[in-house]
Tab-separated table of C-alpha atoms in Angstrom:
chain	number	residue	atom	x	y	z
A	24	MET	CA	0.000	0.000	0.000
A	25	ILE	CA	1.257	3.406	-0.930
A	26	TYR	CA	1.193	5.919	1.890
A	27	ASP	CA	-0.613	9.046	0.804
A	28	PRO	CA	0.429	11.932	3.044
A	29	PRO	CA	-2.282	14.514	3.762
A	30	LYS	CA	-2.122	17.528	1.507
A	31	PRO	CA	-1.376	20.568	3.637
A	32	VAL	CA	-4.071	23.234	3.857
A	33	ILE	CA	-1.371	25.867	4.079
A	34	LYS	CA	2.080	25.445	2.649
A	35	ILE	CA	4.645	28.158	3.364
A	36	ARG	CA	8.035	28.077	1.655
A	37	ASN	CA	11.018	30.358	2.315
A	38	LEU	CA	8.752	33.200	3.283
A	39	VAL	CA	10.545	36.526	3.627
A	40	LYS	CA	8.956	39.794	4.692
A	41	SER	CA	10.891	43.032	4.977
A	42	PHE	CA	9.665	46.389	6.149
A	43	GLY	CA	12.237	48.658	4.533
A	44	PRO	CA	15.609	47.702	6.020
A	45	PHE	CA	13.980	45.591	8.747
A	46	THR	CA	13.531	41.898	8.049
A	47	ALA	CA	10.491	40.644	9.934
A	48	LEU	CA	10.502	37.131	8.487
A	49	SER	CA	13.699	35.614	7.176
A	50	GLY	CA	12.827	32.458	5.309
A	51	ILE	CA	9.976	30.614	7.010
A	52	SER	CA	8.811	27.211	5.816
A	53	LEU	CA	5.808	25.635	7.466
A	54	ASP	CA	3.006	23.235	6.554
A	55	ILE	CA	-0.384	23.200	8.215
A	56	ASN	CA	-2.201	19.912	7.746
A	57	PRO	CA	-5.955	19.300	7.817
A	58	SER	CA	-7.473	19.189	11.310
A	59	GLU	CA	-4.207	20.244	12.841
A	60	VAL	CA	-4.056	22.825	15.615
A	61	VAL	CA	-0.764	24.677	15.458
A	62	CYS	CA	0.164	27.236	18.093
A	63	ILE	CA	2.854	29.751	17.293
A	64	ILE	CA	4.663	31.134	20.310
A	65	GLY	CA	7.622	33.434	20.730
A	66	PRO	CA	8.672	36.780	22.165
A	67	SER	CA	7.142	40.068	20.994
A	68	GLY	CA	8.545	41.179	17.686
A	69	SER	CA	9.554	37.669	16.687
A	70	GLY	CA	7.377	37.849	13.570
A	71	LYS	CA	4.482	35.607	14.686
A	72	SER	CA	1.741	38.039	13.739
A	73	THR	CA	3.517	39.053	10.545
A	74	LEU	CA	3.668	35.391	9.537
A	75	LEU	CA	-0.061	35.042	10.105
A	76	ARG	CA	-0.843	38.252	8.250
A	77	CYS	CA	1.275	37.188	5.290
A	78	THR	CA	-0.525	33.840	5.296
A	79	ALA	CA	-3.804	35.725	4.910
A	80	PHE	CA	-2.167	38.149	2.467
A	81	LEU	CA	-3.186	41.100	4.594
A	82	GLU	CA	0.511	41.861	4.325
A	83	GLU	CA	2.296	41.425	1.000
A	84	TYR	CA	5.278	39.165	1.439
A	85	THR	CA	8.627	40.086	-0.060
A	86	SER	CA	9.620	36.681	-1.398
A	87	GLY	CA	8.853	32.992	-0.963
A	88	GLU	CA	5.519	31.309	-1.417
A	89	VAL	CA	2.278	30.842	0.456
A	90	GLU	CA	-0.054	28.204	-0.929
A	91	ILE	CA	-3.622	27.710	0.252
A	92	GLU	CA	-4.917	24.265	-0.699
A	93	GLY	CA	-2.407	24.045	-3.511
A	94	ARG	CA	-3.088	27.515	-4.854
A	95	LEU	CA	-0.432	30.229	-4.722
A	96	LEU	CA	-1.711	33.213	-2.739
A	97	GLY	CA	-1.174	36.809	-3.765
A	98	TYR	CA	1.106	36.261	-6.721
A	99	ARG	CA	1.124	34.483	-10.065
A	100	LYS	CA	4.166	32.749	-11.454
A	101	THR	CA	5.179	34.014	-14.874
A	102	PRO	CA	8.369	33.533	-16.899
A	103	ALA	CA	9.339	37.051	-15.822
A	104	GLY	CA	8.907	36.222	-12.137
A	105	MET	CA	6.167	36.646	-9.573
A	106	VAL	CA	3.402	39.052	-10.547
A	107	ARG	CA	0.880	40.331	-8.056
A	108	GLU	CA	-2.570	38.874	-8.477
A	109	SER	CA	-5.719	40.984	-8.876
A	110	GLU	CA	-7.695	41.635	-5.683
A	111	ARG	CA	-10.487	39.456	-7.030
A	112	ASN	CA	-8.188	36.457	-7.494
A	113	ILE	CA	-6.685	37.005	-4.062
A	114	ASP	CA	-10.197	36.981	-2.584
A	115	THR	CA	-10.895	33.701	-4.382
A	116	ALA	CA	-7.642	32.098	-3.250
A	117	ARG	CA	-8.215	32.874	0.430
A	118	ARG	CA	-11.952	32.222	0.349
A	119	ASN	CA	-11.449	29.241	2.667
A	120	VAL	CA	-9.261	31.074	5.173
A	121	GLY	CA	-10.904	32.680	8.185
A	122	MET	CA	-9.265	35.075	10.562
A	123	VAL	CA	-9.798	36.219	14.133
A	124	PHE	CA	-7.986	39.363	15.197
A	125	GLN	CA	-6.499	40.565	18.447
A	126	HIS	CA	-8.828	43.567	18.549
A	127	PHE	CA	-11.920	41.677	17.277
A	128	ASN	CA	-12.489	44.212	14.481
A	129	LEU	CA	-16.258	43.898	14.559
A	130	TRP	CA	-18.253	46.412	12.554
A	131	PRO	CA	-19.816	48.665	15.198
A	132	HIS	CA	-22.707	49.898	13.038
A	133	MET	CA	-24.171	46.411	12.580
A	134	THR	CA	-25.921	44.051	14.952
A	135	VAL	CA	-24.153	40.913	16.056
A	136	LEU	CA	-26.117	38.805	13.548
A	137	ASP	CA	-25.355	41.222	10.694
A	138	ASN	CA	-21.675	41.087	11.588
A	139	VAL	CA	-21.789	37.323	11.305
A	140	THR	CA	-23.875	37.154	8.121
A	141	LEU	CA	-22.504	40.040	6.037
A	142	GLY	CA	-19.743	37.988	4.417
A	143	PRO	CA	-21.870	34.956	3.464
A	144	ARG	CA	-24.749	37.211	2.369
A	145	LEU	CA	-22.594	39.203	-0.044
A	146	THR	CA	-20.266	36.510	-1.312
A	147	LYS	CA	-21.925	33.116	-1.184
A	148	GLY	CA	-25.087	33.604	-3.217
A	149	VAL	CA	-27.202	31.761	-0.663
A	150	PRO	CA	-30.816	32.795	0.153
A	151	ALA	CA	-31.054	35.344	2.964
A	152	ALA	CA	-33.077	33.028	5.223
A	153	GLU	CA	-30.458	30.324	4.977
A	154	VAL	CA	-27.648	32.797	5.678
A	155	SER	CA	-29.510	34.033	8.762
A	156	GLU	CA	-30.076	30.492	9.973
A	157	LYS	CA	-26.405	29.629	9.568
A	158	GLY	CA	-25.449	32.842	11.336
A	159	ARG	CA	-27.645	31.881	14.287
A	160	ILE	CA	-26.088	28.431	14.382
A	161	ALA	CA	-22.599	29.946	14.393
A	162	LEU	CA	-23.601	32.287	17.230
A	163	ALA	CA	-25.126	29.415	19.190
A	164	LYS	CA	-21.863	27.539	18.815
A	165	VAL	CA	-19.967	30.337	20.575
A	166	GLY	CA	-22.699	30.580	23.225
A	167	LEU	CA	-24.234	33.840	22.033
A	168	ALA	CA	-27.563	32.668	20.600
A	169	ASP	CA	-29.430	35.314	22.604
A	170	PHE	CA	-27.298	38.218	21.455
A	171	THR	CA	-28.227	38.390	17.752
A	172	ASP	CA	-29.797	41.852	17.848
A	173	ARG	CA	-27.274	43.533	20.126
A	174	TYR	CA	-24.660	45.946	18.880
A	175	PRO	CA	-20.991	45.068	19.511
A	176	SER	CA	-20.452	48.056	21.808
A	177	ARG	CA	-22.947	46.535	24.263
A	178	LEU	CA	-20.880	43.363	24.636
A	179	SER	CA	-17.884	42.529	26.789
A	180	GLY	CA	-14.527	41.955	25.128
A	181	GLY	CA	-14.860	38.209	25.504
A	182	GLN	CA	-18.305	38.250	23.934
A	183	GLN	CA	-17.050	40.452	21.089
A	184	GLN	CA	-14.241	38.032	20.370
A	185	ARG	CA	-16.703	35.145	20.357
A	186	VAL	CA	-18.817	37.049	17.826
A	187	ALA	CA	-15.667	37.486	15.746
A	188	ILE	CA	-15.097	33.722	15.923
A	189	ALA	CA	-18.710	33.118	14.847
A	190	ARG	CA	-18.169	35.559	11.973
A	191	ALA	CA	-15.174	33.539	10.829
A	192	LEU	CA	-17.117	30.258	11.230
A	193	ALA	CA	-20.060	31.542	9.190
A	194	MET	CA	-17.838	31.653	6.123
A	195	GLU	CA	-17.285	27.897	6.585
A	196	PRO	CA	-13.519	28.196	6.234
A	197	HIS	CA	-11.149	25.251	5.930
A	198	VAL	CA	-8.666	26.896	8.254
A	199	ILE	CA	-8.955	29.692	10.811
A	200	LEU	CA	-6.039	31.937	11.721
A	201	PHE	CA	-6.099	33.413	15.219
A	202	ASP	CA	-3.898	36.449	15.789
A	203	GLU	CA	-3.398	36.726	19.561
A	204	PRO	CA	-7.143	36.294	20.151
A	205	THR	CA	-6.978	36.801	23.917
A	206	SER	CA	-4.245	39.433	24.246
A	207	ALA	CA	-6.669	42.364	24.325
A	208	LEU	CA	-8.960	40.787	26.917
A	209	ASP	CA	-9.234	41.281	30.643
A	210	PRO	CA	-7.779	38.207	32.379
A	211	GLN	CA	-11.176	36.969	33.615
A	212	LEU	CA	-12.562	36.977	30.050
A	213	VAL	CA	-9.745	34.954	28.482
A	214	GLY	CA	-11.200	31.628	29.566
A	215	GLU	CA	-14.508	31.913	27.703
A	216	VAL	CA	-12.707	32.574	24.411
A	217	LEU	CA	-10.200	29.763	24.933
A	218	ASP	CA	-13.069	27.386	25.751
A	219	VAL	CA	-14.719	28.155	22.429
A	220	MET	CA	-11.421	27.617	20.643
A	221	LYS	CA	-10.885	24.300	22.406
A	222	GLN	CA	-14.302	23.182	21.286
A	223	LEU	CA	-13.476	24.083	17.677
A	224	ALA	CA	-10.211	22.184	17.928
A	225	ASN	CA	-12.110	19.119	19.168
A	226	GLU	CA	-14.412	19.384	16.165
A	227	GLY	CA	-11.421	19.012	13.894
A	228	ILE	CA	-11.263	22.559	12.543
A	229	THR	CA	-7.806	23.393	11.271
A	230	MET	CA	-6.404	26.230	13.333
A	231	VAL	CA	-3.262	28.308	13.459
A	232	VAL	CA	-3.062	30.248	16.695
A	233	VAL	CA	-0.537	32.934	17.523
A	234	THR	CA	-0.726	33.135	21.280
A	235	HIS	CA	0.911	33.956	24.568
A	236	GLU	CA	-1.344	31.441	26.349
A	237	MET	CA	1.123	28.627	27.036
A	238	GLY	CA	-1.489	26.649	28.924
A	239	PHE	CA	-3.755	26.636	25.886
A	240	ALA	CA	-0.872	25.677	23.597
A	241	ALA	CA	0.117	22.831	25.924
A	242	GLN	CA	-3.424	21.469	26.185
A	243	VAL	CA	-4.865	21.967	22.717
A	244	ALA	CA	-2.089	22.187	20.138
A	245	ASN	CA	-0.992	19.205	18.050
A	246	ARG	CA	2.157	21.089	17.292
A	247	VAL	CA	3.834	24.133	18.776
A	248	VAL	CA	6.075	26.366	16.705
A	249	PHE	CA	8.563	28.598	18.484
A	250	MET	CA	9.606	31.694	16.555
A	251	ASP	CA	12.322	34.193	17.317
A	252	ARG	CA	13.821	36.997	15.228
A	253	GLY	CA	11.842	36.117	12.131
A	254	GLN	CA	12.723	32.428	12.129
A	255	VAL	CA	11.182	29.167	13.203
A	256	VAL	CA	13.665	28.106	15.857
A	257	GLU	CA	12.047	24.903	17.038
A	258	GLN	CA	8.821	23.008	16.553
A	259	GLY	CA	7.252	19.814	17.776
A	260	SER	CA	4.638	18.376	20.095
A	261	PRO	CA	3.741	20.593	23.066
A	262	ASP	CA	5.095	17.969	25.429
A	263	LYS	CA	8.470	17.932	23.722
A	264	LEU	CA	8.690	21.686	23.270
A	265	PHE	CA	7.703	22.659	26.801
A	266	ASN	CA	9.479	19.855	28.650
A	267	GLU	CA	12.596	19.209	26.591
A	268	PRO	CA	13.364	22.416	24.710
A	269	GLU	CA	16.535	22.011	22.664
A	270	SER	CA	17.476	25.482	21.590
A	271	PRO	CA	18.868	27.917	24.162
A	272	ARG	CA	16.554	30.634	22.888
A	273	LEU	CA	13.440	28.580	23.607
A	274	GLN	CA	14.828	27.592	27.017
A	275	GLU	CA	15.381	31.229	27.809
A	276	PHE	CA	11.887	32.165	26.582
A	277	LEU	CA	10.262	29.460	28.716
A	278	ASP	CA	12.367	30.406	31.758
A	279	THR	CA	11.259	34.020	31.493
A	280	TRP	CA	7.661	32.946	31.175
A	281	ARG	CA	7.874	30.610	34.191
A	282	GLN	CA	9.517	33.252	36.330
A	283	ARG	CA	6.848	35.787	35.488
A	284	ASN	CA	4.127	33.256	36.248
A	285	LEU	CA	5.776	32.489	39.547
A	286	LEU	CA	5.713	36.168	40.435
A	287	PHE	CA	2.029	36.446	39.603
A	288	ARG	CA	1.137	33.489	41.780
A	289	SER	CA	3.272	34.506	44.738
A	290	GLU	CA	2.015	35.957	47.964
A	291	PRO	CA	2.772	39.644	48.375
A	292	GLN	CA	5.616	38.970	50.842
A	293	GLN	CA	7.277	36.553	48.473
A	294	LEU	CA	6.819	39.045	45.682
A	295	VAL	CA	8.711	41.639	47.656
A	296	ALA	CA	11.383	39.111	48.464
A	297	ALA	CA	11.658	38.140	44.816
A	298	CYS	CA	12.195	41.727	43.854
B	5	MET	CA	-39.832	100.880	4.903
B	6	THR	CA	-43.100	100.480	3.027
B	7	GLN	CA	-41.197	101.667	-0.050
B	8	VAL	CA	-38.766	98.770	0.369
B	9	PHE	CA	-41.600	96.242	0.552
B	10	GLU	CA	-43.249	97.763	-2.507
B	11	LEU	CA	-39.975	97.421	-4.428
B	12	TRP	CA	-39.568	93.836	-3.251
B	13	ILE	CA	-43.053	92.974	-4.460
B	14	GLU	CA	-42.478	94.722	-7.778
B	15	TYR	CA	-39.150	92.952	-8.358
B	16	TRP	CA	-40.156	89.630	-6.797
B	17	PRO	CA	-40.294	87.784	-10.175
B	18	MET	CA	-36.704	88.848	-10.908
B	19	LEU	CA	-35.492	87.845	-7.444
B	20	ALA	CA	-37.349	84.552	-7.584
B	21	ALA	CA	-35.887	83.715	-10.997
B	22	GLY	CA	-32.402	84.521	-9.667
B	23	LEU	CA	-32.973	82.385	-6.580
B	24	ALA	CA	-34.196	79.495	-8.738
B	25	THR	CA	-31.124	79.711	-10.992
B	26	THR	CA	-28.791	79.825	-7.985
B	27	ALA	CA	-30.603	76.849	-6.486
B	28	TRP	CA	-30.479	74.541	-9.516
B	29	ILE	CA	-26.911	75.469	-10.432
B	30	CYS	CA	-25.788	74.792	-6.866
B	31	ALA	CA	-27.789	71.560	-6.711
B	32	LEU	CA	-26.159	70.212	-9.885
B	33	ALA	CA	-22.721	71.476	-8.859
B	34	THR	CA	-23.117	69.764	-5.460
B	35	MET	CA	-24.027	66.478	-7.122
B	36	ILE	CA	-21.004	66.685	-9.415
B	37	GLY	CA	-18.813	67.783	-6.525
B	38	ILE	CA	-19.871	64.892	-4.292
B	39	ALA	CA	-19.670	62.261	-7.038
B	40	VAL	CA	-16.278	63.426	-8.342
B	41	GLY	CA	-15.059	64.043	-4.795
B	42	LEU	CA	-15.936	60.478	-3.755
B	43	LEU	CA	-14.206	59.146	-6.850
B	44	LEU	CA	-11.091	61.238	-6.113
B	45	ALA	CA	-11.030	60.084	-2.498
B	46	CYS	CA	-11.287	56.445	-3.620
B	47	LEU	CA	-8.515	56.884	-6.189
B	48	ASP	CA	-6.415	58.549	-3.518
B	49	GLY	CA	-6.362	55.194	-1.742
B	50	ALA	CA	-5.407	53.317	-4.916
B	51	ARG	CA	-2.321	51.158	-5.143
B	52	SER	CA	-1.004	52.957	-8.219
B	53	THR	CA	1.406	55.768	-7.341
B	54	ILE	CA	0.714	57.650	-10.579
B	55	LEU	CA	-3.013	57.637	-9.883
B	56	ARG	CA	-2.475	58.845	-6.333
B	57	ARG	CA	-0.142	61.645	-7.416
B	58	THR	CA	-2.573	62.786	-10.115
B	59	VAL	CA	-5.360	62.987	-7.560
B	60	ARG	CA	-3.169	64.904	-5.109
B	61	ALA	CA	-2.110	67.314	-7.872
B	62	TYR	CA	-5.740	67.922	-8.859
B	63	ILE	CA	-6.746	68.644	-5.276
B	64	GLU	CA	-3.763	70.934	-4.635
B	65	ILE	CA	-4.334	72.910	-7.854
B	66	MET	CA	-8.046	73.365	-7.234
B	67	ARG	CA	-7.496	74.423	-3.653
B	68	GLY	CA	-4.806	76.866	-4.648
B	69	LEU	CA	-6.923	78.509	-7.320
B	70	PRO	CA	-9.466	81.284	-6.741
B	71	ILE	CA	-12.793	80.085	-8.169
B	72	LEU	CA	-13.102	83.285	-10.210
B	73	ILE	CA	-9.927	82.481	-12.160
B	74	LEU	CA	-11.174	78.979	-12.882
B	75	LEU	CA	-14.467	80.389	-14.155
B	76	PHE	CA	-12.704	83.011	-16.326
B	77	VAL	CA	-10.438	80.374	-17.837
B	78	LEU	CA	-13.375	78.068	-18.572
B	79	TYR	CA	-15.697	80.770	-19.895
B	80	TYR	CA	-13.357	83.093	-21.786
B	81	GLY	CA	-10.494	80.674	-22.437
B	82	GLY	CA	-12.681	77.718	-23.347
B	83	PRO	CA	-13.591	78.850	-26.874
B	84	GLY	CA	-9.858	79.176	-27.668
B	85	ILE	CA	-9.497	75.390	-27.308
B	86	GLY	CA	-12.838	74.660	-28.931
B	87	LEU	CA	-14.737	74.420	-25.644
B	88	ARG	CA	-17.769	76.630	-26.200
B	89	LEU	CA	-20.011	76.420	-23.151
B	90	ASN	CA	-22.845	78.654	-22.071
B	91	ALA	CA	-22.467	80.551	-18.821
B	92	GLU	CA	-24.744	78.253	-16.792
B	93	THR	CA	-22.833	75.155	-17.892
B	94	VAL	CA	-19.539	76.816	-16.982
B	95	GLY	CA	-21.081	77.674	-13.618
B	96	VAL	CA	-22.219	74.125	-12.908
B	97	LEU	CA	-18.986	72.496	-14.080
B	98	GLY	CA	-16.737	75.126	-12.510
B	99	LEU	CA	-18.377	75.011	-9.098
B	100	GLY	CA	-18.757	71.221	-9.296
B	101	PHE	CA	-15.165	70.345	-10.159
B	102	TYR	CA	-13.849	73.041	-7.839
B	103	GLY	CA	-15.978	71.758	-4.965
B	104	ALA	CA	-14.934	68.179	-5.760
B	105	ALA	CA	-11.444	68.879	-4.404
B	106	TYR	CA	-12.932	69.939	-1.071
B	107	PHE	CA	-15.483	67.128	-0.953
B	108	ALA	CA	-12.650	64.688	-1.715
B	109	GLU	CA	-10.776	65.876	1.372
B	110	ILE	CA	-13.886	65.429	3.498
B	111	PHE	CA	-14.369	61.874	2.198
B	112	ARG	CA	-10.684	61.184	2.745
B	113	SER	CA	-10.875	62.215	6.385
B	114	GLY	CA	-13.959	60.011	6.658
B	115	PHE	CA	-12.122	56.997	5.258
B	116	HIS	CA	-9.270	57.610	7.673
B	117	SER	CA	-11.691	57.486	10.583
B	118	ILE	CA	-12.472	53.803	9.913
B	119	PRO	CA	-10.016	51.593	11.824
B	120	LYS	CA	-7.826	49.553	9.468
B	121	GLY	CA	-8.701	46.360	11.313
B	122	GLN	CA	-12.341	46.639	10.265
B	123	ILE	CA	-11.293	46.796	6.616
B	124	GLU	CA	-9.061	43.765	7.083
B	125	ALA	CA	-11.914	41.865	8.710
B	126	ALA	CA	-14.102	42.768	5.730
B	127	ARG	CA	-11.463	41.537	3.305
B	128	MET	CA	-11.212	38.258	5.209
B	129	ALA	CA	-15.004	37.967	4.938
B	130	GLY	CA	-14.523	38.026	1.184
B	131	LEU	CA	-15.905	41.514	0.527
B	132	SER	CA	-14.741	43.365	-2.578
B	133	ALA	CA	-13.479	46.944	-2.408
B	134	GLY	CA	-16.870	48.214	-3.571
B	135	GLN	CA	-18.725	46.152	-0.984
B	136	ILE	CA	-16.392	47.362	1.749
B	137	MET	CA	-17.139	50.928	0.673
B	138	ARG	CA	-20.881	50.376	0.591
B	139	HIS	CA	-21.341	48.244	3.717
B	140	VAL	CA	-18.460	49.094	6.046
B	141	LYS	CA	-16.975	52.514	5.269
B	142	LEU	CA	-19.807	54.764	4.071
B	143	PRO	CA	-22.446	53.865	6.675
B	144	GLN	CA	-19.992	54.578	9.483
B	145	MET	CA	-18.519	57.759	8.112
B	146	LEU	CA	-21.798	59.366	7.034
B	147	ALA	CA	-22.566	60.641	10.521
B	148	LEU	CA	-19.047	62.011	10.759
B	149	ILE	CA	-18.819	63.702	7.372
B	150	THR	CA	-22.341	65.137	7.131
B	151	PRO	CA	-21.588	68.335	9.108
B	152	PRO	CA	-18.476	69.283	7.065
B	153	MET	CA	-20.331	68.310	3.872
B	154	VAL	CA	-23.197	70.657	4.745
B	155	ASN	CA	-20.634	73.338	5.496
B	156	GLN	CA	-19.013	72.833	2.113
B	157	ILE	CA	-22.359	72.975	0.295
B	158	ILE	CA	-23.130	76.245	2.070
B	159	ILE	CA	-19.766	77.660	0.990
B	160	LEU	CA	-20.530	76.524	-2.558
B	161	ILE	CA	-23.884	78.314	-2.509
B	162	LYS	CA	-22.293	81.548	-1.386
B	163	GLU	CA	-19.436	81.223	-3.866
B	164	SER	CA	-21.973	80.864	-6.643
B	165	ALA	CA	-22.437	84.654	-6.376
B	166	VAL	CA	-19.293	85.079	-8.489
B	167	LEU	CA	-21.167	83.514	-11.409
B	168	SER	CA	-22.759	86.947	-11.802
B	169	ILE	CA	-19.405	88.086	-13.209
B	170	ILE	CA	-19.619	85.596	-16.076
B	171	THR	CA	-23.180	86.762	-16.876
B	172	VAL	CA	-25.182	83.980	-15.235
B	173	ALA	CA	-28.565	85.424	-14.279
B	174	GLU	CA	-28.470	84.085	-10.734
B	175	LEU	CA	-29.502	85.789	-7.524
B	176	THR	CA	-26.575	88.236	-7.236
B	177	LYS	CA	-26.720	89.221	-10.911
B	178	ASN	CA	-30.463	89.829	-10.788
B	179	THR	CA	-30.092	91.803	-7.584
B	180	ALA	CA	-27.488	94.026	-9.280
B	181	GLN	CA	-29.978	94.520	-12.087
B	182	PHE	CA	-32.601	95.423	-9.488
B	183	VAL	CA	-30.177	98.027	-8.057
B	184	ASN	CA	-29.415	99.482	-11.483
B	185	GLU	CA	-33.079	99.886	-12.340
B	186	THR	CA	-34.232	101.412	-9.045
B	187	TYR	CA	-31.109	103.203	-7.733
B	188	ALA	CA	-32.018	101.621	-4.412
B	189	VAL	CA	-29.145	99.720	-2.750
B	190	VAL	CA	-29.989	98.540	0.737
B	191	GLY	CA	-33.439	97.213	-0.147
B	192	PRO	CA	-32.366	94.927	-3.011
B	193	TYR	CA	-29.262	93.593	-1.255
B	194	LEU	CA	-31.208	93.017	1.923
B	195	ALA	CA	-33.636	90.931	-0.120
B	196	ALA	CA	-30.752	88.980	-1.676
B	197	ALA	CA	-29.195	88.407	1.738
B	198	LEU	CA	-32.489	87.066	3.083
B	199	LEU	CA	-32.942	84.754	0.122
B	200	TYR	CA	-29.374	83.398	0.384
B	201	TRP	CA	-29.954	82.847	4.067
B	202	LEU	CA	-33.184	80.994	3.277
B	203	LEU	CA	-31.383	78.698	0.845
B	204	VAL	CA	-28.520	78.055	3.251
B	205	GLU	CA	-30.935	77.391	6.098
B	206	ALA	CA	-32.830	74.891	3.938
B	207	VAL	CA	-29.570	73.034	3.264
B	208	ALA	CA	-28.641	73.132	6.953
B	209	LEU	CA	-32.054	71.729	7.867
B	210	LEU	CA	-31.654	68.952	5.318
B	211	GLY	CA	-28.202	68.251	6.768
B	212	ARG	CA	-29.566	67.948	10.304
B	213	THR	CA	-32.231	65.536	9.079
B	214	VAL	CA	-29.630	63.392	7.302
B	215	GLU	CA	-27.449	63.485	10.400
B	216	ARG	CA	-30.267	62.103	12.530
B	217	MET	CA	-31.010	59.406	9.965
B	218	VAL	CA	-27.470	58.105	9.586
B	219	ARG	CA	-26.632	57.915	13.267
B	220	TYR	CA	-26.464	54.292	14.381
């Protein structure tokens, strides 16, 4: 029997992104396979978000390739080199990619249901009633079935982010990119968003999550990718990465994180002593 | 004072005709100004550098130019390059394309008020540039740009008085005629002032209504 490896949903090859003289990504290669949950961790400025944004082509990459389900995103190969695709073709190529942003980015002038259904209504050519029904189902999935007619400004941050997740789900994407989905939330609201994400992971939705939530990465990820200075330094199972880190940079990163966590959990006296 | 009223009544048809001309010229010019201004503001956000520079150049030139010079060039210089337009057409086009530069700046500030993240979310939801404009940008910026738009329309109405210089029989021109025929000065200009104020107030009222409607 011939082993047929799964075709990656996202295939990234030698991805480079420069902002003027600054190189944010220096040659990243990464595959995301169907039903995989990949968490990307790393210090601030390591290029995690830039990688995600290039994968969605919200940021034009400088060189390399991003393929979504076998289709090159953003550029077209010609004998003369890579030529930028038309906006329409870019929209088609990333039709199956959903995204959830750090700052939710809901549209404040629309109700929660309209936020969730605008994309499908305008782009999928499905009857309005069906779109509405699917929107309600998506909202129910994130636990906000009773909030359809509210405006985003009347919701808590956690609820807003769950609406944003429902909005991504309503497009029925094959992969969802999460760009630090809990970083803008008050600590007590982080849990409700992570719970929804865990549930999606259990349902087999392919997810790429840039996060600072190590606990989430350890529990939910199939694979953790550690980035630093625009490179993938180390990747592997959460168990391996968190318990037997190989590279000194990852060890250092995890040490810093553990120390900070220790400080947060300490009693005031210990905190003073630690300082 | 009774004399003034008698004059007003006698010359009412002339004043009314002038007011009507001012009103329709300004209405058409506003429509052109808003349509071209929106187009300019959209092109200003285009990816092409040449397009963006052309738009910037247009806006800078129009803003740097007194409207009277633009009207003179169009009306008296036009025939020299085979552009023979009647005075009303010059008035509509002149005021419209002149106003467009200002409307474009208002739209531009409106676009800037929409957080970039919302546009990115719309792109990830598969919306085209036109759909983003229609469903995400315009509805949110309408409340914000209505007051400066109304302001700009009012300025346009008052600037339309210079059309009297290129022989358009609008309110100012007809009032001057009224002065010439009666040798009265204060009475006719007071009438003109009241009628301009009426027109401006009507626009302001319309603006307030729109403002209430577009608030979400």
